[in-house]
Amino acid sequence: MTDAHPARTSAPADGTTRLVAARLRPGILLPSGRITGETDRIVHLFPLPLGAARPDRLTSLCGELVITPGIAEVLTRLGGMPCAACLALATGVASG
């Protein structure tokens, strides 16, 4: 998790990225010192740049979650509790 007031971004629409759904893996050590439980495993949407190079970190659309390789699982089908802010930003429903 990140700061109390994360930056929010809207879903990219320029064709250079695609959205992927991911959530924390079970058993990951959180910055607070707790181990990831089911309530920490909200499904967020992440803009993933197209192309060969993969970034070292990805930030969710809502800004609440930053992931690095190995701490998250990418979902290949719908499942889990979605992040309402990510969904709103992805569909253009969210406002300022």
PDB file of C-alpha atoms in Angstrom:
ATOM      1  CA  MET A   1       0.000   0.000   0.000  1.00  0.00           C
ATOM      2  CA  THR A   2       1.064   3.593  -0.487  1.00  0.00           C
ATOM      3  CA  ASP A   3       0.416   7.053   0.965  1.00  0.00           C
ATOM      4  CA  ALA A   4      -2.906   8.080   2.483  1.00  0.00           C
ATOM      5  CA  HIS A   5      -3.614  10.358  -0.492  1.00  0.00           C
ATOM      6  CA  PRO A   6      -2.528   8.437  -3.578  1.00  0.00           C
ATOM      7  CA  ALA A   7      -2.553   9.910  -7.047  1.00  0.00           C
ATOM      8  CA  ARG A   8      -5.363   8.645  -9.235  1.00  0.00           C
ATOM      9  CA  THR A   9      -5.061   8.296 -12.963  1.00  0.00           C
ATOM     10  CA  SER A  10      -7.659   7.528 -15.585  1.00  0.00           C
ATOM     11  CA  ALA A  11      -7.471   4.483 -17.792  1.00  0.00           C
ATOM     12  CA  PRO A  12      -5.063   4.926 -20.701  1.00  0.00           C
ATOM     13  CA  ALA A  13      -6.707   5.341 -24.078  1.00  0.00           C
ATOM     14  CA  ASP A  14      -3.710   5.873 -26.320  1.00  0.00           C
ATOM     15  CA  GLY A  15      -3.098   2.282 -27.457  1.00  0.00           C
ATOM     16  CA  THR A  16       0.322   2.045 -25.785  1.00  0.00           C
ATOM     17  CA  THR A  17      -0.957   0.228 -22.715  1.00  0.00           C
ATOM     18  CA  ARG A  18      -3.548  -2.347 -21.729  1.00  0.00           C
ATOM     19  CA  LEU A  19      -5.288  -2.885 -18.417  1.00  0.00           C
ATOM     20  CA  VAL A  20      -4.590  -5.988 -16.377  1.00  0.00           C
ATOM     21  CA  ALA A  21      -6.323  -7.120 -13.198  1.00  0.00           C
ATOM     22  CA  ALA A  22      -4.090  -8.247 -10.342  1.00  0.00           C
ATOM     23  CA  ARG A  23      -4.152  -8.752  -6.592  1.00  0.00           C
ATOM     24  CA  LEU A  24      -1.588  -9.439  -3.895  1.00  0.00           C
ATOM     25  CA  ARG A  25      -0.513 -13.045  -3.481  1.00  0.00           C
ATOM     26  CA  PRO A  26      -1.438 -14.700  -0.186  1.00  0.00           C
ATOM     27  CA  GLY A  27       1.309 -14.652   2.437  1.00  0.00           C
ATOM     28  CA  ILE A  28       3.074 -11.466   1.255  1.00  0.00           C
ATOM     29  CA  LEU A  29       4.590  -9.326   4.026  1.00  0.00           C
ATOM     30  CA  LEU A  30       2.922  -5.908   4.003  1.00  0.00           C
ATOM     31  CA  PRO A  31       4.756  -2.676   4.924  1.00  0.00           C
ATOM     32  CA  SER A  32       2.836  -2.679   8.221  1.00  0.00           C
ATOM     33  CA  GLY A  33       4.458  -6.013   9.130  1.00  0.00           C
ATOM     34  CA  ARG A  34       1.251  -8.009   8.692  1.00  0.00           C
ATOM     35  CA  ILE A  35       0.963 -10.960   6.345  1.00  0.00           C
ATOM     36  CA  THR A  36      -1.490 -10.562   3.441  1.00  0.00           C
ATOM     37  CA  GLY A  37      -4.916 -11.920   4.304  1.00  0.00           C
ATOM     38  CA  GLU A  38      -8.020 -12.258   2.134  1.00  0.00           C
ATOM     39  CA  THR A  39      -9.200  -8.729   2.985  1.00  0.00           C
ATOM     40  CA  ASP A  40      -5.947  -7.370   1.509  1.00  0.00           C
ATOM     41  CA  ARG A  41      -6.455  -9.154  -1.791  1.00  0.00           C
ATOM     42  CA  ILE A  42      -8.684  -6.617  -3.570  1.00  0.00           C
ATOM     43  CA  VAL A  43      -8.463  -6.860  -7.358  1.00  0.00           C
ATOM     44  CA  HIS A  44      -6.970  -3.660  -8.800  1.00  0.00           C
ATOM     45  CA  LEU A  45      -6.524  -2.575 -12.416  1.00  0.00           C
ATOM     46  CA  PHE A  46      -3.042  -1.706 -13.650  1.00  0.00           C
ATOM     47  CA  PRO A  47      -1.994  -0.051 -16.904  1.00  0.00           C
ATOM     48  CA  LEU A  48       0.629  -2.344 -18.447  1.00  0.00           C
ATOM     49  CA  PRO A  49       2.791  -0.869 -21.231  1.00  0.00           C
ATOM     50  CA  LEU A  50       2.710  -2.850 -24.450  1.00  0.00           C
ATOM     51  CA  GLY A  51       6.024  -4.067 -25.793  1.00  0.00           C
ATOM     52  CA  ALA A  52       8.910  -6.223 -24.662  1.00  0.00           C
ATOM     53  CA  ALA A  53      10.157  -4.187 -21.689  1.00  0.00           C
ATOM     54  CA  ARG A  54       8.297  -4.793 -18.428  1.00  0.00           C
ATOM     55  CA  PRO A  55       8.455  -2.103 -15.735  1.00  0.00           C
ATOM     56  CA  ASP A  56       9.932  -2.871 -12.307  1.00  0.00           C
ATOM     57  CA  ARG A  57       6.778  -1.613 -10.619  1.00  0.00           C
ATOM     58  CA  LEU A  58       3.175  -1.006 -11.563  1.00  0.00           C
ATOM     59  CA  THR A  59       0.742   1.374  -9.866  1.00  0.00           C
ATOM     60  CA  SER A  60      -2.979   0.663  -9.843  1.00  0.00           C
ATOM     61  CA  LEU A  61      -5.335   3.137 -11.502  1.00  0.00           C
ATOM     62  CA  CYS A  62      -6.603   4.219  -8.081  1.00  0.00           C
ATOM     63  CA  GLY A  63      -3.052   4.706  -6.774  1.00  0.00           C
ATOM     64  CA  GLU A  64      -3.678   2.515  -3.713  1.00  0.00           C
ATOM     65  CA  LEU A  65      -1.395  -0.364  -4.684  1.00  0.00           C
ATOM     66  CA  VAL A  66       2.090  -0.518  -6.141  1.00  0.00           C
ATOM     67  CA  ILE A  67       3.269  -3.973  -7.131  1.00  0.00           C
ATOM     68  CA  THR A  68       6.677  -5.360  -7.971  1.00  0.00           C
ATOM     69  CA  PRO A  69       7.495  -8.729  -9.566  1.00  0.00           C
ATOM     70  CA  GLY A  70       6.533 -11.695  -7.404  1.00  0.00           C
ATOM     71  CA  ILE A  71       4.105 -10.051  -4.985  1.00  0.00           C
ATOM     72  CA  ALA A  72       0.959 -10.153  -7.114  1.00  0.00           C
ATOM     73  CA  GLU A  73      -0.979 -12.548  -9.272  1.00  0.00           C
ATOM     74  CA  VAL A  74      -2.475 -11.483 -12.582  1.00  0.00           C
ATOM     75  CA  LEU A  75      -6.042 -12.655 -13.047  1.00  0.00           C
ATOM     76  CA  THR A  76      -6.848 -14.248 -16.385  1.00  0.00           C
ATOM     77  CA  ARG A  77     -10.589 -14.330 -15.666  1.00  0.00           C
ATOM     78  CA  LEU A  78     -13.000 -12.394 -13.498  1.00  0.00           C
ATOM     79  CA  GLY A  79     -12.865 -13.187  -9.815  1.00  0.00           C
ATOM     80  CA  GLY A  80     -12.330 -11.640  -6.408  1.00  0.00           C
ATOM     81  CA  MET A  81     -13.480  -8.365  -4.903  1.00  0.00           C
ATOM     82  CA  PRO A  82     -12.873  -5.508  -7.359  1.00  0.00           C
ATOM     83  CA  CYS A  83     -11.550  -2.090  -6.383  1.00  0.00           C
ATOM     84  CA  ALA A  84     -14.452   0.294  -6.978  1.00  0.00           C
ATOM     85  CA  ALA A  85     -12.123   3.254  -7.624  1.00  0.00           C
ATOM     86  CA  CYS A  86     -10.163   1.331 -10.280  1.00  0.00           C
ATOM     87  CA  LEU A  87     -13.400   0.302 -11.994  1.00  0.00           C
ATOM     88  CA  ALA A  88     -14.731   3.854 -11.959  1.00  0.00           C
ATOM     89  CA  LEU A  89     -11.484   5.236 -13.378  1.00  0.00           C
ATOM     90  CA  ALA A  90     -11.328   2.527 -16.039  1.00  0.00           C
ATOM     91  CA  THR A  91     -14.846   3.295 -17.244  1.00  0.00           C
ATOM     92  CA  GLY A  92     -14.521   7.073 -17.009  1.00  0.00           C
ATOM     93  CA  VAL A  93     -17.199   7.326 -14.315  1.00  0.00           C
ATOM     94  CA  ALA A  94     -14.920   8.820 -11.638  1.00  0.00           C
ATOM     95  CA  SER A  95     -14.684  12.537 -11.155  1.00  0.00           C
ATOM     96  CA  GLY A  96     -11.846  14.734  -9.846  1.00  0.00           C
TER      97      GLY A  96
END
